[in-house]
């Protein structure tokens, strides 16, 4: 009896410590969650100057007049980015006519390799309305700061050219309103059906 009580107590304690550790990791990896709770959602977003896949200089004005689904990623990403962009594409396909009021945007976190030409080719694989944005290192850092996006180069072994690095990055999809304000976000793994439903509710 005593020993089973003790082992139960140890189990509960271990569970609590594990839960606390998981919470700490989640908050460390997803700083926007703390941010939403402490300082309000209005902190995400803001002005930017970037270049689209056709070479046009654009600002936050492109957000006006429709819902915007903004994803930060990079074209060399082997998995998370193409999966997310494909899910966004599927969500827009599911929305039918409503999709015309939604603008999907990819902002690169790898401006060094994601040139206008590279982006132009890449966005053509996804929804026809997808806009790709790149810029100078400073411009990308500024928009990352505005959207509380984390990314960092992850150099690979055996990379003699230094051009085959990966980029670790947060993988949140932001839904921004027609006035550029933050409305909600999709965590990685949100299904196209859920995305479509949320977007339809917001339209
Ligand atoms: Ni990625």
PDB file of C-alpha atoms and ligand atoms in Angstrom:
ATOM      1  CA  UNK A   1       0.000   0.000   0.000  1.00  0.00           C
ATOM      2  CA  UNK A   2       2.666   2.437   1.082  1.00  0.00           C
ATOM      3  CA  UNK A   3       4.916   1.571  -1.780  1.00  0.00           C
ATOM      4  CA  UNK A   4       2.107   1.920  -4.311  1.00  0.00           C
ATOM      5  CA  UNK A   5       1.253   5.344  -2.833  1.00  0.00           C
ATOM      6  CA  UNK A   6       4.880   6.351  -3.085  1.00  0.00           C
ATOM      7  CA  UNK A   7       5.221   5.155  -6.635  1.00  0.00           C
ATOM      8  CA  UNK A   8       2.015   6.961  -7.551  1.00  0.00           C
ATOM      9  CA  UNK A   9       3.420  10.135  -6.003  1.00  0.00           C
ATOM     10  CA  UNK A  10       6.643   9.695  -7.947  1.00  0.00           C
ATOM     11  CA  UNK A  11       4.610   9.140 -11.096  1.00  0.00           C
ATOM     12  CA  UNK A  12       2.605  12.326 -10.500  1.00  0.00           C
ATOM     13  CA  UNK A  13       5.753  14.297  -9.765  1.00  0.00           C
ATOM     14  CA  UNK A  14       7.507  12.956 -12.851  1.00  0.00           C
ATOM     15  CA  UNK A  15       4.457  13.820 -14.941  1.00  0.00           C
ATOM     16  CA  UNK A  16       4.404  17.362 -13.561  1.00  0.00           C
ATOM     17  CA  UNK A  17       8.102  17.874 -14.227  1.00  0.00           C
ATOM     18  CA  UNK A  18       7.712  16.461 -17.754  1.00  0.00           C
ATOM     19  CA  UNK A  19       4.727  18.727 -18.422  1.00  0.00           C
ATOM     20  CA  UNK A  20       6.658  21.760 -17.167  1.00  0.00           C
ATOM     21  CA  UNK A  21       9.605  20.868 -19.380  1.00  0.00           C
ATOM     22  CA  UNK A  22       7.378  20.421 -22.419  1.00  0.00           C
ATOM     23  CA  UNK A  23       5.690  23.764 -21.692  1.00  0.00           C
ATOM     24  CA  UNK A  24       9.079  25.468 -21.427  1.00  0.00           C
ATOM     25  CA  UNK A  25      10.181  23.999 -24.760  1.00  0.00           C
ATOM     26  CA  UNK A  26       6.916  24.924 -26.464  1.00  0.00           C
ATOM     27  CA  UNK A  27       7.185  28.511 -25.244  1.00  0.00           C
ATOM     28  CA  UNK A  28      10.845  28.687 -26.268  1.00  0.00           C
ATOM     29  CA  UNK A  29      10.114  27.350 -29.753  1.00  0.00           C
ATOM     30  CA  UNK A  30       6.870  29.273 -30.215  1.00  0.00           C
ATOM     31  CA  UNK A  31       7.490  32.705 -28.700  1.00  0.00           C
ATOM     32  CA  UNK A  32       4.385  34.176 -30.379  1.00  0.00           C
ATOM     33  CA  UNK A  33       2.185  32.180 -27.980  1.00  0.00           C
ATOM     34  CA  UNK A  34       3.561  34.063 -25.006  1.00  0.00           C
ATOM     35  CA  UNK A  35       3.432  37.213 -27.030  1.00  0.00           C
ATOM     36  CA  UNK A  36      -0.272  36.836 -27.829  1.00  0.00           C
ATOM     37  CA  UNK A  37      -1.027  36.331 -24.182  1.00  0.00           C
ATOM     38  CA  UNK A  38       1.048  39.144 -22.776  1.00  0.00           C
ATOM     39  CA  UNK A  39       0.984  41.983 -25.243  1.00  0.00           C
ATOM     40  CA  UNK A  40      -1.931  41.387 -27.579  1.00  0.00           C
ATOM     41  CA  UNK A  41      -2.205  40.269 -31.141  1.00  0.00           C
ATOM     42  CA  UNK A  42      -1.821  43.756 -32.569  1.00  0.00           C
ATOM     43  CA  UNK A  43       1.929  43.370 -32.159  1.00  0.00           C
ATOM     44  CA  UNK A  44       2.196  41.081 -35.182  1.00  0.00           C
ATOM     45  CA  UNK A  45       2.571  42.747 -38.545  1.00  0.00           C
ATOM     46  CA  UNK A  46       3.501  46.198 -39.707  1.00  0.00           C
ATOM     47  CA  UNK A  47       5.071  47.997 -42.594  1.00  0.00           C
ATOM     48  CA  UNK A  48       7.526  46.401 -44.994  1.00  0.00           C
ATOM     49  CA  UNK A  49       9.238  47.010 -48.294  1.00  0.00           C
ATOM     50  CA  UNK A  50       9.963  43.900 -50.346  1.00  0.00           C
ATOM     51  CA  UNK A  51      10.209  42.692 -53.938  1.00  0.00           C
ATOM     52  CA  UNK A  52       7.689  40.291 -55.492  1.00  0.00           C
ATOM     53  CA  UNK A  53       8.357  37.424 -57.892  1.00  0.00           C
ATOM     54  CA  UNK A  54       7.894  39.768 -60.862  1.00  0.00           C
ATOM     55  CA  UNK A  55      10.475  42.225 -59.572  1.00  0.00           C
ATOM     56  CA  UNK A  56       7.944  44.825 -58.377  1.00  0.00           C
ATOM     57  CA  UNK A  57       8.765  46.715 -55.198  1.00  0.00           C
ATOM     58  CA  UNK A  58       5.820  46.290 -52.849  1.00  0.00           C
ATOM     59  CA  UNK A  59       4.777  47.431 -49.374  1.00  0.00           C
ATOM     60  CA  UNK A  60       2.182  46.421 -46.784  1.00  0.00           C
ATOM     61  CA  UNK A  61      -0.334  48.110 -49.113  1.00  0.00           C
ATOM     62  CA  UNK A  62      -0.638  44.773 -50.961  1.00  0.00           C
ATOM     63  CA  UNK A  63      -2.539  43.446 -47.933  1.00  0.00           C
ATOM     64  CA  UNK A  64      -5.402  45.884 -48.501  1.00  0.00           C
ATOM     65  CA  UNK A  65      -8.828  44.745 -49.571  1.00  0.00           C
ATOM     66  CA  UNK A  66      -8.695  40.990 -48.833  1.00  0.00           C
ATOM     67  CA  UNK A  67      -7.707  38.397 -46.302  1.00  0.00           C
ATOM     68  CA  UNK A  68      -4.011  37.566 -46.409  1.00  0.00           C
ATOM     69  CA  UNK A  69      -2.478  34.216 -45.607  1.00  0.00           C
ATOM     70  CA  UNK A  70       1.174  34.921 -44.925  1.00  0.00           C
ATOM     71  CA  UNK A  71       3.771  32.218 -44.570  1.00  0.00           C
ATOM     72  CA  UNK A  72       7.478  32.702 -43.908  1.00  0.00           C
ATOM     73  CA  UNK A  73       9.674  29.998 -45.405  1.00  0.00           C
ATOM     74  CA  UNK A  74      12.186  29.328 -48.144  1.00  0.00           C
ATOM     75  CA  UNK A  75      12.206  27.580 -51.477  1.00  0.00           C
ATOM     76  CA  UNK A  76      15.025  25.151 -50.621  1.00  0.00           C
ATOM     77  CA  UNK A  77      13.070  23.868 -47.608  1.00  0.00           C
ATOM     78  CA  UNK A  78      12.808  20.108 -48.015  1.00  0.00           C
ATOM     79  CA  UNK A  79       9.587  19.487 -46.124  1.00  0.00           C
ATOM     80  CA  UNK A  80       7.681  21.922 -43.922  1.00  0.00           C
ATOM     81  CA  UNK A  81       7.424  24.801 -46.409  1.00  0.00           C
ATOM     82  CA  UNK A  82       6.232  22.857 -49.462  1.00  0.00           C
ATOM     83  CA  UNK A  83       3.777  20.925 -47.255  1.00  0.00           C
ATOM     84  CA  UNK A  84       2.332  24.123 -45.795  1.00  0.00           C
ATOM     85  CA  UNK A  85       2.131  25.876 -49.150  1.00  0.00           C
ATOM     86  CA  UNK A  86       0.423  22.834 -50.639  1.00  0.00           C
ATOM     87  CA  UNK A  87      -2.071  22.818 -47.741  1.00  0.00           C
ATOM     88  CA  UNK A  88      -2.802  26.515 -48.287  1.00  0.00           C
ATOM     89  CA  UNK A  89      -3.275  25.807 -52.004  1.00  0.00           C
ATOM     90  CA  UNK A  90      -5.692  22.963 -51.225  1.00  0.00           C
ATOM     91  CA  UNK A  91      -7.580  25.170 -48.742  1.00  0.00           C
ATOM     92  CA  UNK A  92      -8.059  27.846 -51.409  1.00  0.00           C
ATOM     93  CA  UNK A  93      -9.178  25.220 -53.923  1.00  0.00           C
ATOM     94  CA  UNK A  94     -11.735  23.991 -51.374  1.00  0.00           C
ATOM     95  CA  UNK A  95     -13.065  27.542 -50.954  1.00  0.00           C
ATOM     96  CA  UNK A  96     -14.029  27.865 -54.613  1.00  0.00           C
ATOM     97  CA  UNK A  97     -15.248  31.392 -55.398  1.00  0.00           C
ATOM     98  CA  UNK A  98     -14.389  32.667 -51.898  1.00  0.00           C
ATOM     99  CA  UNK A  99     -10.707  32.138 -52.649  1.00  0.00           C
ATOM    100  CA  UNK A 100     -10.665  35.250 -54.796  1.00  0.00           C
ATOM    101  CA  UNK A 101     -10.876  37.311 -51.588  1.00  0.00           C
ATOM    102  CA  UNK A 102      -7.855  35.588 -50.064  1.00  0.00           C
ATOM    103  CA  UNK A 103      -4.269  36.357 -50.974  1.00  0.00           C
ATOM    104  CA  UNK A 104      -1.613  33.796 -50.091  1.00  0.00           C
ATOM    105  CA  UNK A 105       1.871  35.229 -49.610  1.00  0.00           C
ATOM    106  CA  UNK A 106       5.219  33.510 -49.109  1.00  0.00           C
ATOM    107  CA  UNK A 107       7.916  35.701 -47.566  1.00  0.00           C
ATOM    108  CA  UNK A 108      11.352  34.137 -47.793  1.00  0.00           C
ATOM    109  CA  UNK A 109      13.626  33.821 -44.784  1.00  0.00           C
ATOM    110  CA  UNK A 110      16.481  32.977 -47.182  1.00  0.00           C
ATOM    111  CA  UNK A 111      16.891  36.066 -49.370  1.00  0.00           C
ATOM    112  CA  UNK A 112      20.435  35.049 -50.284  1.00  0.00           C
ATOM    113  CA  UNK A 113      19.279  32.122 -52.404  1.00  0.00           C
ATOM    114  CA  UNK A 114      15.627  33.086 -52.956  1.00  0.00           C
ATOM    115  CA  UNK A 115      16.084  35.619 -55.704  1.00  0.00           C
ATOM    116  CA  UNK A 116      13.186  37.020 -57.730  1.00  0.00           C
ATOM    117  CA  UNK A 117      13.810  34.369 -60.414  1.00  0.00           C
ATOM    118  CA  UNK A 118      13.951  31.478 -57.939  1.00  0.00           C
ATOM    119  CA  UNK A 119      10.726  32.663 -56.258  1.00  0.00           C
ATOM    120  CA  UNK A 120       8.983  33.120 -59.599  1.00  0.00           C
ATOM    121  CA  UNK A 121       9.593  29.495 -60.499  1.00  0.00           C
ATOM    122  CA  UNK A 122       8.762  28.216 -57.016  1.00  0.00           C
ATOM    123  CA  UNK A 123       5.401  29.975 -56.548  1.00  0.00           C
ATOM    124  CA  UNK A 124       4.225  28.588 -59.895  1.00  0.00           C
ATOM    125  CA  UNK A 125       4.042  25.140 -58.257  1.00  0.00           C
ATOM    126  CA  UNK A 126       1.313  26.284 -55.873  1.00  0.00           C
ATOM    127  CA  UNK A 127      -1.912  28.325 -56.011  1.00  0.00           C
ATOM    128  CA  UNK A 128      -1.992  30.740 -58.975  1.00  0.00           C
ATOM    129  CA  UNK A 129      -2.630  33.682 -56.645  1.00  0.00           C
ATOM    130  CA  UNK A 130       0.414  32.936 -54.461  1.00  0.00           C
ATOM    131  CA  UNK A 131       2.767  35.897 -54.212  1.00  0.00           C
ATOM    132  CA  UNK A 132       6.432  35.352 -53.362  1.00  0.00           C
ATOM    133  CA  UNK A 133       8.335  38.131 -51.612  1.00  0.00           C
ATOM    134  CA  UNK A 134      12.056  38.575 -51.162  1.00  0.00           C
ATOM    135  CA  UNK A 135      14.321  41.509 -50.384  1.00  0.00           C
ATOM    136  CA  UNK A 136      17.682  42.566 -49.064  1.00  0.00           C
ATOM    137  CA  UNK A 137      18.916  40.940 -45.875  1.00  0.00           C
ATOM    138  CA  UNK A 138      17.930  44.082 -43.965  1.00  0.00           C
ATOM    139  CA  UNK A 139      14.455  44.166 -45.490  1.00  0.00           C
ATOM    140  CA  UNK A 140      13.865  40.523 -44.627  1.00  0.00           C
ATOM    141  CA  UNK A 141      15.167  41.019 -41.080  1.00  0.00           C
ATOM    142  CA  UNK A 142      12.781  43.976 -40.685  1.00  0.00           C
ATOM    143  CA  UNK A 143       9.704  42.044 -41.817  1.00  0.00           C
ATOM    144  CA  UNK A 144      10.726  39.043 -39.698  1.00  0.00           C
ATOM    145  CA  UNK A 145      10.926  41.331 -36.672  1.00  0.00           C
ATOM    146  CA  UNK A 146       7.530  42.856 -37.471  1.00  0.00           C
ATOM    147  CA  UNK A 147       5.938  39.398 -37.675  1.00  0.00           C
ATOM    148  CA  UNK A 148       7.913  37.912 -34.760  1.00  0.00           C
ATOM    149  CA  UNK A 149       9.398  35.273 -37.036  1.00  0.00           C
ATOM    150  CA  UNK A 150      12.426  33.258 -36.024  1.00  0.00           C
ATOM    151  CA  UNK A 151      14.883  31.821 -38.532  1.00  0.00           C
ATOM    152  CA  UNK A 152      18.531  30.844 -38.490  1.00  0.00           C
ATOM    153  CA  UNK A 153      20.881  29.242 -40.984  1.00  0.00           C
ATOM    154  CA  UNK A 154      21.758  25.655 -40.177  1.00  0.00           C
ATOM    155  CA  UNK A 155      25.029  24.907 -41.984  1.00  0.00           C
ATOM    156  CA  UNK A 156      25.358  21.317 -43.218  1.00  0.00           C
ATOM    157  CA  UNK A 157      28.396  19.087 -43.051  1.00  0.00           C
ATOM    158  CA  UNK A 158      30.092  18.306 -46.373  1.00  0.00           C
ATOM    159  CA  UNK A 159      28.803  21.610 -47.748  1.00  0.00           C
ATOM    160  CA  UNK A 160      31.894  22.730 -49.629  1.00  0.00           C
ATOM    161  CA  UNK A 161      30.176  25.564 -51.478  1.00  0.00           C
ATOM    162  CA  UNK A 162      28.422  26.894 -48.368  1.00  0.00           C
ATOM    163  CA  UNK A 163      25.250  27.073 -50.450  1.00  0.00           C
ATOM    164  CA  UNK A 164      23.550  23.877 -49.318  1.00  0.00           C
ATOM    165  CA  UNK A 165      22.588  25.074 -45.859  1.00  0.00           C
ATOM    166  CA  UNK A 166      19.167  24.564 -44.325  1.00  0.00           C
ATOM    167  CA  UNK A 167      17.257  27.303 -42.532  1.00  0.00           C
ATOM    168  CA  UNK A 168      15.588  26.539 -39.228  1.00  0.00           C
ATOM    169  CA  UNK A 169      12.473  28.633 -39.025  1.00  0.00           C
ATOM    170  CA  UNK A 170       9.195  29.033 -37.217  1.00  0.00           C
ATOM    171  CA  UNK A 171       6.353  27.677 -39.314  1.00  0.00           C
ATOM    172  CA  UNK A 172       3.291  29.673 -38.416  1.00  0.00           C
ATOM    173  CA  UNK A 173       0.880  30.840 -41.059  1.00  0.00           C
ATOM    174  CA  UNK A 174      -0.546  34.263 -40.270  1.00  0.00           C
ATOM    175  CA  UNK A 175      -3.986  35.401 -41.329  1.00  0.00           C
ATOM    176  CA  UNK A 176      -3.934  39.164 -41.673  1.00  0.00           C
ATOM    177  CA  UNK A 177      -6.986  41.309 -42.321  1.00  0.00           C
ATOM    178  CA  UNK A 178      -7.609  43.742 -45.189  1.00  0.00           C
ATOM    179  CA  UNK A 179      -6.206  46.524 -42.992  1.00  0.00           C
ATOM    180  CA  UNK A 180      -3.025  44.584 -42.269  1.00  0.00           C
ATOM    181  CA  UNK A 181      -4.025  43.632 -38.743  1.00  0.00           C
ATOM    182  CA  UNK A 182      -3.392  40.189 -37.284  1.00  0.00           C
ATOM    183  CA  UNK A 183      -6.541  38.020 -37.133  1.00  0.00           C
ATOM    184  CA  UNK A 184      -5.376  34.505 -36.353  1.00  0.00           C
ATOM    185  CA  UNK A 185      -2.716  31.961 -37.168  1.00  0.00           C
ATOM    186  CA  UNK A 186      -2.501  28.387 -38.392  1.00  0.00           C
ATOM    187  CA  UNK A 187      -0.051  26.141 -36.604  1.00  0.00           C
ATOM    188  CA  UNK A 188       1.948  23.714 -38.715  1.00  0.00           C
ATOM    189  CA  UNK A 189      -0.215  20.693 -39.459  1.00  0.00           C
ATOM    190  CA  UNK A 190      -3.533  22.578 -39.666  1.00  0.00           C
ATOM    191  CA  UNK A 191      -5.519  20.724 -42.300  1.00  0.00           C
ATOM    192  CA  UNK A 192      -6.671  22.437 -45.512  1.00  0.00           C
ATOM    193  CA  UNK A 193     -10.270  21.822 -44.408  1.00  0.00           C
ATOM    194  CA  UNK A 194      -9.688  23.681 -41.124  1.00  0.00           C
ATOM    195  CA  UNK A 195      -7.923  26.511 -42.956  1.00  0.00           C
ATOM    196  CA  UNK A 196     -10.776  26.838 -45.453  1.00  0.00           C
ATOM    197  CA  UNK A 197     -13.372  26.854 -42.675  1.00  0.00           C
ATOM    198  CA  UNK A 198     -11.529  29.533 -40.665  1.00  0.00           C
ATOM    199  CA  UNK A 199     -10.988  31.706 -43.743  1.00  0.00           C
ATOM    200  CA  UNK A 200     -14.643  31.398 -44.805  1.00  0.00           C
ATOM    201  CA  UNK A 201     -15.719  32.456 -41.310  1.00  0.00           C
ATOM    202  CA  UNK A 202     -13.463  35.506 -41.540  1.00  0.00           C
ATOM    203  CA  UNK A 203     -14.682  36.598 -44.973  1.00  0.00           C
TER     204      UNK A 203
HETATM  205 NI1  LIG B   1      10.594  25.339 -44.253  1.00  0.00          NI
END
